[in-house]
PDB file of C-alpha atoms in Angstrom:
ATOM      1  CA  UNK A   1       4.436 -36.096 -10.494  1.00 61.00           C
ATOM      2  CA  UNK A   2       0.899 -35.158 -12.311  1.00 78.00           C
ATOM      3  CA  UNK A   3      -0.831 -32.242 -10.819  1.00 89.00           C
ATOM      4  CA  UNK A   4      -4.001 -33.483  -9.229  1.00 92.00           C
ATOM      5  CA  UNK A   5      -7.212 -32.242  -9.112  1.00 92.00           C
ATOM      6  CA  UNK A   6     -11.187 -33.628  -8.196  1.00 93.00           C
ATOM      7  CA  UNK A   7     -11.214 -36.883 -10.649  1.00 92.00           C
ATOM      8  CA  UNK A   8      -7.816 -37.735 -10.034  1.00 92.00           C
ATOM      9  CA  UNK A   9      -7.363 -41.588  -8.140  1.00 92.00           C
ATOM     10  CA  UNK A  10      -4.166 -43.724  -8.015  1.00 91.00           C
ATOM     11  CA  UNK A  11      -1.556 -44.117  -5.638  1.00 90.00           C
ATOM     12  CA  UNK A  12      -0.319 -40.501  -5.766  1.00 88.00           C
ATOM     13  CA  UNK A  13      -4.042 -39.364  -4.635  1.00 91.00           C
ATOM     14  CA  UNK A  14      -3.302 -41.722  -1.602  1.00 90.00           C
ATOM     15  CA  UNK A  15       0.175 -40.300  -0.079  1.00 87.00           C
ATOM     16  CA  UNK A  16      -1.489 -36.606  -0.465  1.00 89.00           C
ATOM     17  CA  UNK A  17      -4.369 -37.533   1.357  1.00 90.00           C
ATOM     18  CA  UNK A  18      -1.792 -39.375   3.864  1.00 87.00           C
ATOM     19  CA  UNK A  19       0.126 -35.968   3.728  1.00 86.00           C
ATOM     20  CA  UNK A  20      -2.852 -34.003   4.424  1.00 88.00           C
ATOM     21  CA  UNK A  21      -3.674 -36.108   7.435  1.00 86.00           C
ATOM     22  CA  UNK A  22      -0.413 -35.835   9.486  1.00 82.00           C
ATOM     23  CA  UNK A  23      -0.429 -31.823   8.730  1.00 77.00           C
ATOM     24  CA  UNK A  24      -3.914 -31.933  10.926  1.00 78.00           C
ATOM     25  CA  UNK A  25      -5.918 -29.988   8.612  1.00 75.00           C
ATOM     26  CA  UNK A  26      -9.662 -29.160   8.253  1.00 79.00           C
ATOM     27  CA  UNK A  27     -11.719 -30.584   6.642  1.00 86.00           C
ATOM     28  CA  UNK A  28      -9.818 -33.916   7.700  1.00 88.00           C
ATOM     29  CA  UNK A  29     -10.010 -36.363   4.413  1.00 91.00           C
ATOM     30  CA  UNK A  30      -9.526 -40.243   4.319  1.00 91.00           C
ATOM     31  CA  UNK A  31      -7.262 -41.767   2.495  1.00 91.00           C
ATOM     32  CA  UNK A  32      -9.181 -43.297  -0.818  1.00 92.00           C
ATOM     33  CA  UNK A  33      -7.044 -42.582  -3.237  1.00 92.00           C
ATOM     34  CA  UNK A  34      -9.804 -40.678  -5.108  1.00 94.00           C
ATOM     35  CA  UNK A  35      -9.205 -36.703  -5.009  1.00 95.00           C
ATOM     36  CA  UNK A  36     -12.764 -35.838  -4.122  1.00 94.00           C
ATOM     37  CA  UNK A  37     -14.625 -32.336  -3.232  1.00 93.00           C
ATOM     38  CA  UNK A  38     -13.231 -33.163   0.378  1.00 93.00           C
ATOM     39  CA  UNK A  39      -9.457 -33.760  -0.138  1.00 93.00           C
ATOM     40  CA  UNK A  40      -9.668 -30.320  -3.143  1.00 93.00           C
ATOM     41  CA  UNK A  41     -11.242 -28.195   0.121  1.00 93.00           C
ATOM     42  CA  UNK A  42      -8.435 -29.761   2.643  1.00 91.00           C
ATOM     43  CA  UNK A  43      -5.520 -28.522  -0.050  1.00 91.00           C
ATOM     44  CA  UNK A  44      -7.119 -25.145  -0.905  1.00 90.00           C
ATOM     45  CA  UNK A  45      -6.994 -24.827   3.309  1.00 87.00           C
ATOM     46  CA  UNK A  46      -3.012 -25.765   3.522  1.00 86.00           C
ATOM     47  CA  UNK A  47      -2.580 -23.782   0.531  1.00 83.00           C
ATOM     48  CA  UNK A  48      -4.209 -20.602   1.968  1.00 82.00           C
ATOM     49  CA  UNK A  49      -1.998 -21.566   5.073  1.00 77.00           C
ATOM     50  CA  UNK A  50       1.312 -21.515   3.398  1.00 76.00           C
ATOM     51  CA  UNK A  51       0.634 -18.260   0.960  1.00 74.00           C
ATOM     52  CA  UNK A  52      -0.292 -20.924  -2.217  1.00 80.00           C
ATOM     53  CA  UNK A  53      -2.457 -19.615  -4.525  1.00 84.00           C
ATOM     54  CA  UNK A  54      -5.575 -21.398  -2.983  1.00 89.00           C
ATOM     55  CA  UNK A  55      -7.216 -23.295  -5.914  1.00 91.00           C
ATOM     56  CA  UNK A  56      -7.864 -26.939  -4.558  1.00 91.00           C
ATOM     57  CA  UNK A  57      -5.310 -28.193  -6.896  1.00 92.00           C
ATOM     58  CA  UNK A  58      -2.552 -29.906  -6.502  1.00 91.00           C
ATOM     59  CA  UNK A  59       0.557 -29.572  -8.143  1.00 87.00           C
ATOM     60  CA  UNK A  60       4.170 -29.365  -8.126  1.00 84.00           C
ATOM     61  CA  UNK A  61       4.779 -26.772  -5.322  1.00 82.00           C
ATOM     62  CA  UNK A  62       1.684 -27.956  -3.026  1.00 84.00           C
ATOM     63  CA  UNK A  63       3.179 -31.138  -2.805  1.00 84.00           C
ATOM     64  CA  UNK A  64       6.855 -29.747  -2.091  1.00 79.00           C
ATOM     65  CA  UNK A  65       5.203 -27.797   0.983  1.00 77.00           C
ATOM     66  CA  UNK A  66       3.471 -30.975   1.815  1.00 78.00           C
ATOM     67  CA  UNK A  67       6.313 -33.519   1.236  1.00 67.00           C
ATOM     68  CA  UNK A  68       8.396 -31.483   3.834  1.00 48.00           C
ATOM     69  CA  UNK A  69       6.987 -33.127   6.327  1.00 44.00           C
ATOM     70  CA  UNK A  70       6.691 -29.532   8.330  1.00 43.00           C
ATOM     71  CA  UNK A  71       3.201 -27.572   9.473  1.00 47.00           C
ATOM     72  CA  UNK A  72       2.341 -25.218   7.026  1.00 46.00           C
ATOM     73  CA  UNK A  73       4.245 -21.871   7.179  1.00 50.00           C
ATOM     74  CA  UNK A  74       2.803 -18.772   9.100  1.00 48.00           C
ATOM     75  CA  UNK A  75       1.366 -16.452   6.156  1.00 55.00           C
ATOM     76  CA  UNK A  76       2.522 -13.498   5.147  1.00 62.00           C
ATOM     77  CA  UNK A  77       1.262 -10.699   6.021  1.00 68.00           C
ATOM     78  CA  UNK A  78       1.508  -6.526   5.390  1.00 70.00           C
ATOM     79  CA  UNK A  79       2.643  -5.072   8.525  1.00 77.00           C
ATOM     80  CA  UNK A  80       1.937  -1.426   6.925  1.00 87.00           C
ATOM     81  CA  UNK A  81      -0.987   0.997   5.812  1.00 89.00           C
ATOM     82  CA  UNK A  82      -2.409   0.802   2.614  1.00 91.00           C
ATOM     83  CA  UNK A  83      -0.856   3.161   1.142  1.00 93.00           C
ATOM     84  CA  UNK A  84      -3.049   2.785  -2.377  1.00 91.00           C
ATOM     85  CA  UNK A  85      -5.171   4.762   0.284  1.00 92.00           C
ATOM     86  CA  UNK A  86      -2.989   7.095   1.908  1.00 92.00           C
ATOM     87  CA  UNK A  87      -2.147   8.551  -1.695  1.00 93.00           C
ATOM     88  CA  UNK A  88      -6.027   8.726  -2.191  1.00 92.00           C
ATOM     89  CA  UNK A  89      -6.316  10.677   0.975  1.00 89.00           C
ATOM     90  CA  UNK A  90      -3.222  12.527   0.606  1.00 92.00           C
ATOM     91  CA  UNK A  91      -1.058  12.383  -2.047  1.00 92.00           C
ATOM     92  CA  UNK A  92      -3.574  14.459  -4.373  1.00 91.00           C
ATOM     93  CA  UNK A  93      -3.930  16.874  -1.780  1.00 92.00           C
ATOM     94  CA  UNK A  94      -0.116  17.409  -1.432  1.00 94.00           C
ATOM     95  CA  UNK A  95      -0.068  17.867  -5.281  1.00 93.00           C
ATOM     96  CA  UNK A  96      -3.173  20.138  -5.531  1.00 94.00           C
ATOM     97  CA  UNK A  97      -1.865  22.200  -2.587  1.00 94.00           C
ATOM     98  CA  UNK A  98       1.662  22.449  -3.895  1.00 93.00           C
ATOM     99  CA  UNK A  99       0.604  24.216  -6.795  1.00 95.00           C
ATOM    100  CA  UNK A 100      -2.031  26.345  -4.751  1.00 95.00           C
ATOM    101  CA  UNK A 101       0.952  27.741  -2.817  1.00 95.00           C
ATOM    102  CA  UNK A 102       3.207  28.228  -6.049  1.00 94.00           C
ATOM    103  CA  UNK A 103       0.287  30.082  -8.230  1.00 95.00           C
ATOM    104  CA  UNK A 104      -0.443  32.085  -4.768  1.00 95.00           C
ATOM    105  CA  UNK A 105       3.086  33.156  -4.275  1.00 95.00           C
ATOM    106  CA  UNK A 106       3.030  34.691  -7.629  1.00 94.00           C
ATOM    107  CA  UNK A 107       0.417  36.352  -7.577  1.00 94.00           C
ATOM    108  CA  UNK A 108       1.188  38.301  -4.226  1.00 94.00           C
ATOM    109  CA  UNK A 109       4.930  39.144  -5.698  1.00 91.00           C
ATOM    110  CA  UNK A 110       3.444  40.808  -8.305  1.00 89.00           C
ATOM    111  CA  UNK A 111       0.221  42.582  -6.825  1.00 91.00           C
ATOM    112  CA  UNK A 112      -0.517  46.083  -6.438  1.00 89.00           C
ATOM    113  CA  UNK A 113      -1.855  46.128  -3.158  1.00 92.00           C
ATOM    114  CA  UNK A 114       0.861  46.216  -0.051  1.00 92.00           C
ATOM    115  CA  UNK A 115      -1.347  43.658   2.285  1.00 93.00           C
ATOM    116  CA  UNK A 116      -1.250  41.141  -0.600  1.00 94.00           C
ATOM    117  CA  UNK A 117       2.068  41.314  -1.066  1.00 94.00           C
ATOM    118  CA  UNK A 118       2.752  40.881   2.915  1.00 95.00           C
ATOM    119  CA  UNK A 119       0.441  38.080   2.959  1.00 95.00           C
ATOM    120  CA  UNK A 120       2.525  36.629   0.434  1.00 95.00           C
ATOM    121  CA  UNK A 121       5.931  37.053   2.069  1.00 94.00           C
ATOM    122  CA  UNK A 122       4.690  35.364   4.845  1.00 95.00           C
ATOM    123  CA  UNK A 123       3.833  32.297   2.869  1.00 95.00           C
ATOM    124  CA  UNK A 124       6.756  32.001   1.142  1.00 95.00           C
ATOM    125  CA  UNK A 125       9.084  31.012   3.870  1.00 95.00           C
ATOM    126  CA  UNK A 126       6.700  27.767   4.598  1.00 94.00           C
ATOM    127  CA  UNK A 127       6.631  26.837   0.891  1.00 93.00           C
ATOM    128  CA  UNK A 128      10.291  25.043   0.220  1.00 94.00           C
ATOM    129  CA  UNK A 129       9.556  22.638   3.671  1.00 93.00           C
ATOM    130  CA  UNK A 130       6.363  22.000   2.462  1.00 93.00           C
ATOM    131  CA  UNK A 131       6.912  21.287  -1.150  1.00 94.00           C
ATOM    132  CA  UNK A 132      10.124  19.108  -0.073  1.00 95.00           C
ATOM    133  CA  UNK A 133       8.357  17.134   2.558  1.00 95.00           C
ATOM    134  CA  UNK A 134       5.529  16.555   0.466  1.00 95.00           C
ATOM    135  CA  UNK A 135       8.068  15.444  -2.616  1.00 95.00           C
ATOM    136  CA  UNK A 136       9.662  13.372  -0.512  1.00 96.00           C
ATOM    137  CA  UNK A 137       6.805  11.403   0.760  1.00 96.00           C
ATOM    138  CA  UNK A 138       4.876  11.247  -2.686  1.00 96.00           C
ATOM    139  CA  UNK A 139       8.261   9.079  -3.658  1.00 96.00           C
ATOM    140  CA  UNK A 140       8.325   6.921  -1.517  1.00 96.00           C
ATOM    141  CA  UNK A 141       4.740   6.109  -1.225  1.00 95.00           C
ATOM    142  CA  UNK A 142       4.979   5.455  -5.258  1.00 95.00           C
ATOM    143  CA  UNK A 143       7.502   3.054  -4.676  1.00 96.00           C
ATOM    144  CA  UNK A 144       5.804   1.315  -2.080  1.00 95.00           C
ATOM    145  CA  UNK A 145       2.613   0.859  -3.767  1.00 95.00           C
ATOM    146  CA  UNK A 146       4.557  -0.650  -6.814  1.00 95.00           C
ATOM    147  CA  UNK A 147       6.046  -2.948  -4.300  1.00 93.00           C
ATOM    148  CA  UNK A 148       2.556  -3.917  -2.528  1.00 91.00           C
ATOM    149  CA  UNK A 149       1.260  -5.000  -6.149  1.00 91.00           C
ATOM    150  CA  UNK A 150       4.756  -7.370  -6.232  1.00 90.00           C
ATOM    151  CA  UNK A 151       4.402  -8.787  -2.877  1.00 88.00           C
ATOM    152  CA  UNK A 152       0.783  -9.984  -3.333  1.00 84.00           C
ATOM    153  CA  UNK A 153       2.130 -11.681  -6.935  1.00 83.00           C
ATOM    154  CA  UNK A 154       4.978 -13.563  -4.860  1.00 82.00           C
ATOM    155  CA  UNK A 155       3.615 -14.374  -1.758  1.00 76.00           C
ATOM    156  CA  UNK A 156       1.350 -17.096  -3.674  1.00 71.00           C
ATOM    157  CA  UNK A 157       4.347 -18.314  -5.512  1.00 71.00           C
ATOM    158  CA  UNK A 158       7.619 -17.047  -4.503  1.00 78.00           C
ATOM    159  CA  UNK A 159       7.743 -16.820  -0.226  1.00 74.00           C
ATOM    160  CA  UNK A 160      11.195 -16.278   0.012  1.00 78.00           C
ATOM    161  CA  UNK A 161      10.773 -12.921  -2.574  1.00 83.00           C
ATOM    162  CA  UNK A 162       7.771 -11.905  -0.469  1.00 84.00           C
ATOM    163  CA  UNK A 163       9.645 -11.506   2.406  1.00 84.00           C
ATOM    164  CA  UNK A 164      12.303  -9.288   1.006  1.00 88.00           C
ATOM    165  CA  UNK A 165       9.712  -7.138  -0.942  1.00 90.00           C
ATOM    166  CA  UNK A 166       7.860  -6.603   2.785  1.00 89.00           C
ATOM    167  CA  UNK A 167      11.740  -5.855   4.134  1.00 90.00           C
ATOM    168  CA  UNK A 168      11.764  -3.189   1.289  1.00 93.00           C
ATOM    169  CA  UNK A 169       8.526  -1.844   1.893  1.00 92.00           C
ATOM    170  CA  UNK A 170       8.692  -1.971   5.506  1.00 92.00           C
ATOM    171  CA  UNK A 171      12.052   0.053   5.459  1.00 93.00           C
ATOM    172  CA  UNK A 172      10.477   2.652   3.070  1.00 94.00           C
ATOM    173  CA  UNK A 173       7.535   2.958   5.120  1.00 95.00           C
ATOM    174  CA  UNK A 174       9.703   3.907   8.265  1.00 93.00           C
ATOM    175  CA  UNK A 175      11.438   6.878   5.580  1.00 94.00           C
ATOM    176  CA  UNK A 176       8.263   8.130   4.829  1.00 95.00           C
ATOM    177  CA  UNK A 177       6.560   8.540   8.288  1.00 94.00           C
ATOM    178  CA  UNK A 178       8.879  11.408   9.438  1.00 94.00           C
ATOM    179  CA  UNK A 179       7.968  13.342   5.598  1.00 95.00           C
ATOM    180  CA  UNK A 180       4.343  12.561   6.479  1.00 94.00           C
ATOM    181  CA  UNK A 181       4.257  13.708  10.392  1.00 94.00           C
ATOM    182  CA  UNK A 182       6.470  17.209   9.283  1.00 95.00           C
ATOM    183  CA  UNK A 183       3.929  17.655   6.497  1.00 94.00           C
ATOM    184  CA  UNK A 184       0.725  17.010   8.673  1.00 93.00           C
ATOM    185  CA  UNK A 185       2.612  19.900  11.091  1.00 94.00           C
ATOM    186  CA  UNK A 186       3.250  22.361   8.149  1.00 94.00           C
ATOM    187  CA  UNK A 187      -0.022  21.820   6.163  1.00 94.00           C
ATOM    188  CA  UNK A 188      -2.539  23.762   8.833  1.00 95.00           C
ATOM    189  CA  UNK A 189       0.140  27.115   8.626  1.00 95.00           C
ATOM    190  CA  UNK A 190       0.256  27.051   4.734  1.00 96.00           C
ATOM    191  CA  UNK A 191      -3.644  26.310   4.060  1.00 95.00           C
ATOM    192  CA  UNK A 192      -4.072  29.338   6.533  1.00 96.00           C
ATOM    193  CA  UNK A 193      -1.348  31.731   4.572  1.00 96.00           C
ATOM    194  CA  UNK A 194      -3.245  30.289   1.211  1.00 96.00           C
ATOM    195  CA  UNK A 195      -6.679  31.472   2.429  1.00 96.00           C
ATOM    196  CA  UNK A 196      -5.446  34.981   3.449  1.00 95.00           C
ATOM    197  CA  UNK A 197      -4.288  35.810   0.153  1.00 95.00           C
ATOM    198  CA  UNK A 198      -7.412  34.729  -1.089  1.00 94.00           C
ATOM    199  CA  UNK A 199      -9.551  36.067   1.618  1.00 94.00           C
ATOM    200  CA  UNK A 200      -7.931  39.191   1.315  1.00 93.00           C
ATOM    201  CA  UNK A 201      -8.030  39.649  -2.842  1.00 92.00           C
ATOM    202  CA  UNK A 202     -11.852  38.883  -2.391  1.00 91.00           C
ATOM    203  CA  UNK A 203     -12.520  41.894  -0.302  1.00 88.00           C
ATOM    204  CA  UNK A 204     -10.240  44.320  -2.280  1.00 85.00           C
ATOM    205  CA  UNK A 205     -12.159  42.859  -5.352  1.00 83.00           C
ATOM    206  CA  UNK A 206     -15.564  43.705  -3.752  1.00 78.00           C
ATOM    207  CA  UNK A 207     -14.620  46.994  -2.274  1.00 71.00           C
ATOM    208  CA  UNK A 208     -13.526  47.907  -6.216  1.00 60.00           C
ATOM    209  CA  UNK A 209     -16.642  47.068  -7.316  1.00 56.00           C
TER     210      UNK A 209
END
């Protein structure tokens, strides 16, 4: 069957614009066997419907959807955050953080001054949590970004791989929660340990002065 688009008449035209008429769409189109601006806008609505690439046209897989006789499928949709913005929000904070804390806890191991060196024992025992939650999460939100980009390819063409790339990310969104609620609970302690050490270096710096 020849993919059909606005020019296209014949007999073919006809049993689409049949087909479109028993799935009940909008806008409803007669059936003239000429694919007009009417019968492109009725596909590019069953195609939006059943996760098609929405383009008015119709071709090979449009007309298997159609030619099954059944409503258009339910779309898919993400049931999860965007995590493209949860790494923007987060995941370059977690990095930047992670090597405040290492550069910090240095730098108190090796000062001069006992209350910097305190201030740094006390941060220390928060690090390893922090850096493994943090780790942890960073993973799997890479992942599932990667997989986001792959579910909106195949959810236009490929339904079937859609749904097990949103069981994937789905799954690795339920791993990553727990990382992100411990390192939401850990981040307030460690930002506070970070800004003692610095806190206190500035006012041994001015009182040397």
């Amino acid at each position: 069957m020849a993919t059909m688009k606005i020019g296209s008449t014949g007999k073919d035209v006809t049993n689409l614009q049949q087909a479109l008429q028993r799935a009940k769409l909008r806008p409803r189109v007669e059936a003239t066997g000429t694919y007009d601006k009417t019968t492109a806008a009725a596909v590019k609505a069953f195609q939006k419907q059943a996760g098609l690439k929405p383009d008015g046209i119709a071709g090979r897989t449009t007309m298997q959807h159609l030619g099954s006789g059944e409503r258009a499928p339910v779309p898919l949709k993400r049931t999860i955050p965007d995590y493209n913005a949860l790494y923007d929000n987060f995941g370059h904070w977690m990095v930047k953080q992670r090597v405040r804390v290492r550069e910090l806890i240095t730098f108190a191991e090796g000062h001069h001054d006992p209350r910097i060196v305190k201030l740094g024992k006390a941060l220390a025992p928060l690090a390893p949590k922090a850096d493994k939650t943090s780790r942890a999460w960073l993973a799997q939100a890479k992942i599932i970004i990667r997989l986001s980009a792959d579910f909106e390819r195949a959810r236009r063409s490929n339904r079937a791989r859609a749904q097990q790339i949103l069981a994937e990310m789905e799954s690795r969104h339920r791993a990553a929660e727990p990382q992100m609620q411990s390192w939401l609970s850990l981040e307030p302690k460690v930002d506070a340990a970070c800004t003692k050490i610095e806190v206190a270096f500035q006012q041994i710096t001015q009182y040397a002065r």
